XYZ file of C-alpha atoms in Angstrom:
410
model
C 32.325 20.686 -9.436
C 29.062 19.330 -10.851
C 29.279 19.092 -14.676
C 25.499 19.148 -15.203
C 22.778 21.589 -14.228
C 20.959 19.992 -11.305
C 19.776 23.259 -9.754
C 16.191 22.736 -10.959
C 15.914 19.849 -8.481
C 17.137 21.820 -5.477
C 13.612 22.709 -4.364
C 12.955 19.029 -3.653
C 14.603 16.633 -1.261
C 17.052 14.080 -2.632
C 18.409 10.779 -1.377
C 22.196 10.408 -1.566
C 23.480 6.835 -1.538
C 26.612 6.967 0.578
C 28.946 4.028 1.224
C 31.553 6.033 3.134
C 34.134 5.737 0.344
C 35.866 8.798 -1.143
C 33.569 9.026 -4.167
C 30.280 8.985 -2.217
C 31.654 11.246 0.552
C 32.780 13.758 -2.086
C 29.319 13.605 -3.655
C 27.591 14.066 -0.299
C 29.774 17.066 0.570
C 29.239 18.727 -2.807
C 25.463 18.227 -2.778
C 25.311 19.727 0.713
C 27.388 22.731 -0.340
C 25.203 23.180 -3.430
C 22.248 23.662 -1.086
C 20.308 20.462 -1.714
C 17.921 19.111 0.939
C 19.490 15.746 1.620
C 18.540 12.398 3.108
C 21.380 9.863 3.279
C 21.001 6.109 2.754
C 23.813 3.748 3.807
C 23.994 -0.042 3.508
C 26.252 -2.040 5.843
C 26.624 -5.594 4.510
C 28.898 -6.507 7.469
C 30.982 -8.548 5.053
C 34.334 -6.991 5.938
C 36.045 -5.758 9.108
C 35.969 -2.102 8.009
C 32.194 -2.084 7.320
C 31.288 -0.646 10.737
C 34.023 1.982 10.373
C 32.464 3.178 7.112
C 29.022 3.318 8.711
C 30.404 5.507 11.518
C 32.085 7.831 8.975
C 28.754 8.399 7.225
C 26.801 8.831 10.462
C 29.381 11.261 11.884
C 29.241 13.467 8.778
C 25.443 13.477 8.846
C 25.354 14.264 12.570
C 27.760 17.176 12.047
C 25.491 18.770 9.425
C 22.150 17.537 10.824
C 21.380 15.406 7.767
C 18.858 12.578 8.218
C 20.677 9.263 7.836
C 19.125 5.832 7.327
C 21.213 2.671 7.705
C 20.261 -0.774 6.425
C 21.882 -3.999 7.633
C 20.629 -6.893 5.453
C 19.276 -9.870 7.355
C 18.970 -12.170 4.333
C 21.877 -14.132 2.889
C 22.974 -14.106 -0.773
C 21.611 -17.089 -2.674
C 23.548 -16.210 -5.824
C 26.342 -13.935 -6.994
C 27.144 -11.596 -4.074
C 27.477 -8.515 -6.277
C 24.036 -9.071 -7.838
C 22.468 -9.797 -4.447
C 24.079 -6.713 -2.883
C 22.784 -4.493 -5.678
C 19.246 -5.812 -5.224
C 19.483 -5.279 -1.455
C 20.681 -1.698 -1.630
C 18.280 -0.575 -4.357
C 15.340 -2.145 -2.530
C 16.470 -0.158 0.533
C 16.957 3.056 -1.449
C 13.480 2.691 -2.960
C 11.945 2.144 0.478
C 13.524 5.391 1.715
C 12.430 7.280 -1.403
C 8.866 6.093 -0.857
C 8.904 6.708 2.888
C 10.246 10.260 2.507
C 8.186 11.075 -0.629
C 11.364 11.758 -2.616
C 11.790 11.229 -6.359
C 15.537 11.697 -6.899
C 18.347 9.287 -5.978
C 21.958 10.464 -6.328
C 24.754 7.909 -6.634
C 28.507 8.459 -6.823
C 29.501 6.507 -9.927
C 32.502 8.208 -11.538
C 34.518 8.059 -14.758
C 36.472 4.960 -13.719
C 33.183 3.166 -12.945
C 31.816 4.134 -16.356
C 34.869 2.777 -18.181
C 34.963 -0.352 -16.038
C 31.297 -1.045 -16.792
C 31.853 -0.539 -20.516
C 34.837 -2.897 -20.654
C 32.864 -5.464 -18.631
C 29.983 -5.187 -21.129
C 32.322 -5.605 -24.092
C 34.108 -8.555 -22.496
C 30.770 -10.355 -22.041
C 29.362 -9.238 -25.405
C 26.327 -7.836 -23.587
C 23.273 -6.073 -24.983
C 22.681 -2.878 -23.033
C 20.364 0.101 -22.828
C 23.472 2.261 -22.487
C 27.136 1.396 -22.912
C 28.994 2.406 -19.785
C 26.705 4.370 -17.459
C 24.019 6.971 -18.186
C 24.138 10.221 -16.229
C 20.444 9.830 -15.412
C 18.061 6.881 -15.474
C 14.290 7.152 -15.211
C 12.581 4.611 -12.969
C 8.845 4.188 -12.434
C 8.621 6.522 -9.427
C 12.056 8.168 -9.253
C 15.156 9.207 -11.198
C 18.733 8.073 -10.604
C 21.318 10.837 -11.077
C 25.058 10.288 -11.568
C 26.646 13.742 -11.496
C 30.257 12.541 -11.080
C 30.781 10.661 -14.359
C 33.184 13.332 -15.571
C 35.600 12.802 -12.641
C 38.226 10.150 -12.000
C 38.336 8.353 -8.673
C 41.698 9.930 -7.863
C 40.159 13.393 -8.314
C 37.433 12.550 -5.792
C 39.998 11.236 -3.307
C 41.998 14.444 -3.756
C 38.823 16.468 -3.118
C 38.227 14.662 0.190
C 41.837 15.178 1.291
C 41.781 18.853 0.285
C 38.573 19.495 2.245
C 39.456 17.241 5.211
C 36.531 14.892 4.636
C 36.899 11.511 6.302
C 36.435 8.452 4.092
C 37.115 4.720 4.187
C 38.732 2.375 1.682
C 36.911 -0.874 0.900
C 39.701 -3.434 1.050
C 37.669 -5.936 -0.997
C 38.224 -3.643 -3.998
C 41.975 -4.185 -3.715
C 41.841 -7.870 -4.696
C 41.260 -9.492 -8.085
C 38.471 -11.680 -6.721
C 35.791 -10.128 -8.963
C 35.934 -9.661 -12.741
C 35.294 -5.942 -12.333
C 38.239 -5.673 -9.952
C 40.518 -7.291 -12.550
C 39.358 -4.807 -15.185
C 39.901 -1.954 -12.748
C 43.421 -2.988 -11.690
C 44.780 -4.300 -14.978
C 43.137 -1.921 -17.458
C 41.593 1.221 -15.946
C 44.400 2.005 -13.492
C 47.001 1.671 -16.258
C 45.297 4.339 -18.393
C 46.354 7.967 -18.369
C 43.734 10.666 -17.814
C 43.848 11.506 -21.525
C 43.318 7.855 -22.476
C 40.336 7.605 -20.125
C 38.686 10.680 -21.578
C 39.400 9.534 -25.135
C 37.695 6.203 -24.371
C 34.731 8.016 -22.823
C 34.409 10.090 -25.996
C 34.411 6.863 -28.018
C 31.720 5.403 -25.759
C 29.596 8.547 -26.077
C 29.687 8.243 -29.867
C 28.850 4.544 -29.672
C 25.839 5.352 -27.490
C 24.735 8.063 -29.906
C 24.841 5.607 -32.828
C 23.169 2.893 -30.758
C 20.295 5.180 -29.716
C 19.756 6.233 -33.351
C 19.612 2.567 -34.413
C 17.170 1.790 -31.589
C 14.902 4.650 -32.665
C 14.910 3.338 -36.235
C 13.992 -0.191 -35.109
C 11.267 1.082 -32.740
C 9.727 3.080 -35.592
C 9.678 -0.053 -37.725
C 8.100 -2.067 -34.879
C 5.438 0.611 -34.407
C 4.678 0.755 -38.133
C 4.849 -2.953 -39.001
C 4.372 -4.785 -35.699
C 6.926 -6.898 -33.876
C 5.843 -10.199 -35.478
C 6.613 -8.951 -38.996
C 10.145 -8.049 -37.828
C 11.075 -11.495 -36.493
C 12.086 -13.019 -39.830
C 14.468 -10.164 -40.663
C 18.216 -10.284 -40.128
C 18.025 -7.996 -37.095
C 14.738 -9.476 -35.876
C 16.408 -10.738 -32.687
C 17.452 -7.167 -31.868
C 13.936 -5.865 -32.513
C 12.671 -8.587 -30.157
C 15.093 -7.411 -27.478
C 13.833 -3.831 -27.819
C 10.275 -5.127 -27.485
C 10.870 -7.412 -24.482
C 13.502 -5.604 -22.397
C 11.167 -2.845 -21.055
C 8.950 -5.630 -19.696
C 11.706 -7.912 -18.416
C 13.965 -5.104 -17.109
C 16.897 -7.091 -18.465
C 18.427 -8.185 -21.759
C 18.497 -11.776 -22.947
C 21.514 -13.208 -24.756
C 21.745 -12.923 -28.539
C 21.531 -16.714 -28.896
C 18.388 -16.823 -26.754
C 16.790 -13.980 -28.703
C 17.529 -15.680 -32.032
C 15.939 -18.886 -30.741
C 12.866 -17.008 -29.508
C 12.519 -15.222 -32.860
C 12.219 -18.607 -34.550
C 9.749 -19.955 -31.991
C 7.516 -16.885 -32.241
C 7.106 -17.454 -35.961
C 4.243 -19.750 -34.884
C 1.545 -19.510 -32.150
C 3.073 -20.510 -28.802
C 3.480 -19.529 -25.152
C 7.017 -19.291 -23.755
C 8.081 -19.047 -20.114
C 10.789 -16.436 -19.433
C 11.079 -16.866 -15.649
C 9.435 -13.669 -14.408
C 7.201 -13.285 -17.476
C 5.342 -15.312 -20.080
C 5.156 -14.357 -23.768
C 2.478 -15.512 -26.211
C 2.359 -15.279 -29.994
C -1.310 -14.470 -30.576
C -2.300 -13.855 -34.193
C -0.027 -11.025 -35.316
C 0.868 -9.855 -31.805
C 3.203 -10.761 -28.980
C 1.494 -10.611 -25.593
C 3.751 -10.235 -22.539
C 2.449 -11.074 -19.080
C 4.211 -10.579 -15.763
C 3.631 -13.633 -13.610
C 1.523 -13.083 -10.508
C 0.006 -15.325 -7.893
C -3.792 -15.654 -8.108
C -5.595 -13.654 -5.425
C -9.038 -13.800 -3.899
C -10.569 -10.766 -2.200
C -13.682 -10.960 -0.068
C -15.867 -7.977 0.833
C -18.484 -8.259 3.577
C -20.572 -5.250 2.574
C -20.986 -2.568 -0.098
C -19.083 0.041 1.924
C -16.025 -2.242 2.067
C -16.296 -2.938 -1.674
C -16.355 0.759 -2.518
C -13.108 1.232 -0.582
C -11.374 -1.100 -3.062
C -9.055 1.407 -4.713
C -6.847 -0.500 -7.138
C -5.144 -3.821 -7.793
C -2.676 -4.642 -10.576
C -2.866 -8.187 -11.905
C -0.631 -8.961 -14.877
C -1.733 -6.693 -17.729
C -4.787 -5.281 -15.946
C -5.625 -2.877 -13.167
C -8.946 -3.392 -11.394
C -10.761 -0.812 -9.304
C -14.199 -0.016 -7.915
C -15.544 3.391 -8.936
C -18.631 5.555 -8.544
C -18.950 6.065 -12.298
C -18.187 4.244 -15.498
C -19.640 2.845 -18.725
C -22.954 0.956 -18.695
C -21.152 -2.342 -19.232
C -19.069 -1.648 -16.090
C -22.067 -1.041 -13.825
C -23.415 -3.547 -11.282
C -26.213 -2.991 -8.775
C -25.023 -4.871 -5.702
C -27.517 -6.024 -3.051
C -27.031 -6.862 0.617
C -27.661 -10.587 -0.039
C -24.690 -10.653 -2.451
C -22.267 -10.339 0.452
C -19.806 -11.707 1.272
C -18.766 -10.925 -2.303
C -15.726 -12.630 -3.848
C -13.322 -11.287 -6.452
C -11.499 -14.248 -7.974
C -9.833 -15.487 -11.204
C -12.307 -16.485 -13.908
C -12.642 -20.157 -14.893
C -13.468 -21.535 -18.332
C -16.692 -23.177 -17.045
C -17.974 -20.072 -15.241
C -21.513 -19.167 -16.396
C -23.290 -15.838 -16.168
C -26.996 -15.225 -16.889
C -27.183 -12.227 -19.186
C -30.323 -10.483 -20.494
C -29.712 -12.160 -23.854
C -29.072 -15.653 -22.429
C -26.521 -17.639 -20.446
C -22.863 -17.255 -21.446
C -19.823 -19.276 -20.414
C -16.574 -17.456 -19.776
C -14.770 -19.744 -22.234
C -17.244 -18.852 -24.997
C -16.799 -15.147 -24.226
C -12.996 -15.449 -24.404
C -13.178 -17.280 -27.716
C -15.762 -14.942 -29.267
C -13.808 -11.847 -28.252
C -10.434 -13.369 -29.224
C -8.898 -12.874 -25.776
C -5.275 -14.159 -25.725
C -4.644 -17.088 -23.385
C -2.227 -15.123 -21.207
C -4.731 -12.332 -20.620
C -7.320 -14.894 -19.549
C -5.138 -15.743 -16.541
C -5.785 -12.263 -15.147
C -9.483 -12.050 -16.035
C -11.213 -11.742 -12.655
C -14.944 -12.038 -11.916
C -17.330 -11.152 -9.085
C -19.053 -14.070 -7.359
C -21.846 -13.458 -4.843
C -22.609 -15.233 -1.570
C -24.642 -17.954 -3.302
C -21.722 -18.825 -5.592
C -23.155 -17.209 -8.736
C -20.956 -15.194 -11.100
C -22.669 -11.803 -11.274
C -20.075 -9.732 -13.164
C -17.520 -10.408 -15.899
C -15.318 -7.587 -17.282
C -16.144 -7.019 -20.935
C -19.534 -8.730 -20.565
C -21.044 -6.787 -17.697
C -23.324 -7.877 -14.868
C -25.943 -10.621 -14.908
C -29.610 -9.850 -15.520
C -30.567 -9.666 -11.846
C -27.928 -6.990 -11.118
C -28.594 -4.737 -14.097
C -29.844 -1.205 -13.454
C -29.807 2.048 -15.361
C -28.539 3.571 -12.103
C -26.158 0.956 -10.608
C -24.761 1.623 -7.160
C -21.172 0.867 -8.214
C -18.874 0.162 -11.169
C -16.069 -2.382 -11.563
C -13.362 -1.191 -13.960
C -10.798 -3.317 -15.741
C -8.041 -1.146 -17.231
C -5.269 -2.405 -19.518
C -1.851 -1.491 -18.160
């Protein structure tokens, strides 16, 4: 039944997202019969009367075949579009199970009708997308999403469940025209023949092939010439989207991208909700917003246990080795030691004289956004004793320091 070769992943556990509908129950049954080690994740939004029935269907199947099953009932309430909220809820849950079970593969039951519905939705809204329709696999930071059923229609998956006597539930909310996707499904997808559906999928596949080739061409130009040099070109807005979307994990509208392209022709800092973007010389600097933190260590042993912390574009960590400029010889009287954001008026006494942090930033041409995540070490007497990129102050310098503070660019 599976149109792709997934056997190389059979040695590892997988998470199957299972709603209890015919498509996800067919997927669960097939993955079990293929010999995969499965953990099931089910979300019960309790939004409809049949929600508990679907949960029981999933739990009963898992109990029959001794498959671990995790159920999530959201306690928060949607503050925006229900569909968007529900997606965030279930993927946050799926990711928690993947992390908890040390699993790196999530299987979802999107099928051919879902692919076509998504494509028509994208076209209707004139959306920019990584992929038109749905990709059969998507790489995330710590896991991969697999969609092995994209070659099958929903009716084929329902027929599979009936043929193999697999219980499933029908989500009655999908029967209405309340959501835009439902309208597309009922008034366009369901009126297509199987041949028409597969012809449209073939058209989408070719569109994706052309789109990926165009993206590769633009990325090569960005790599060779820099993003700033691309902004004044006719397709500069599209190049900007390719540059920003991996950071933002979303696509901005064409009108917004065109406006940004014009603004970035000059030095500026622009707020994009979750991120900030700065035109700095001939570069665009992107920074993910983060709340300032302050960490206090009471002794050297506690400091050396500091493994890693990501702050905007940097990762900080204590280490037992590093470059000379990263070394600092900490003393007992330095504790409690504070790790805090740097301030423009901070001063550090170096071997070659006193330096302010603002002067250091200016001399080393540090972009304003990166300065927000430039953290320093302050000892118990309130003196700055270490600045990344400058090193430690004169009283903490040693050719054999007892620790190193590393600042790594993410």
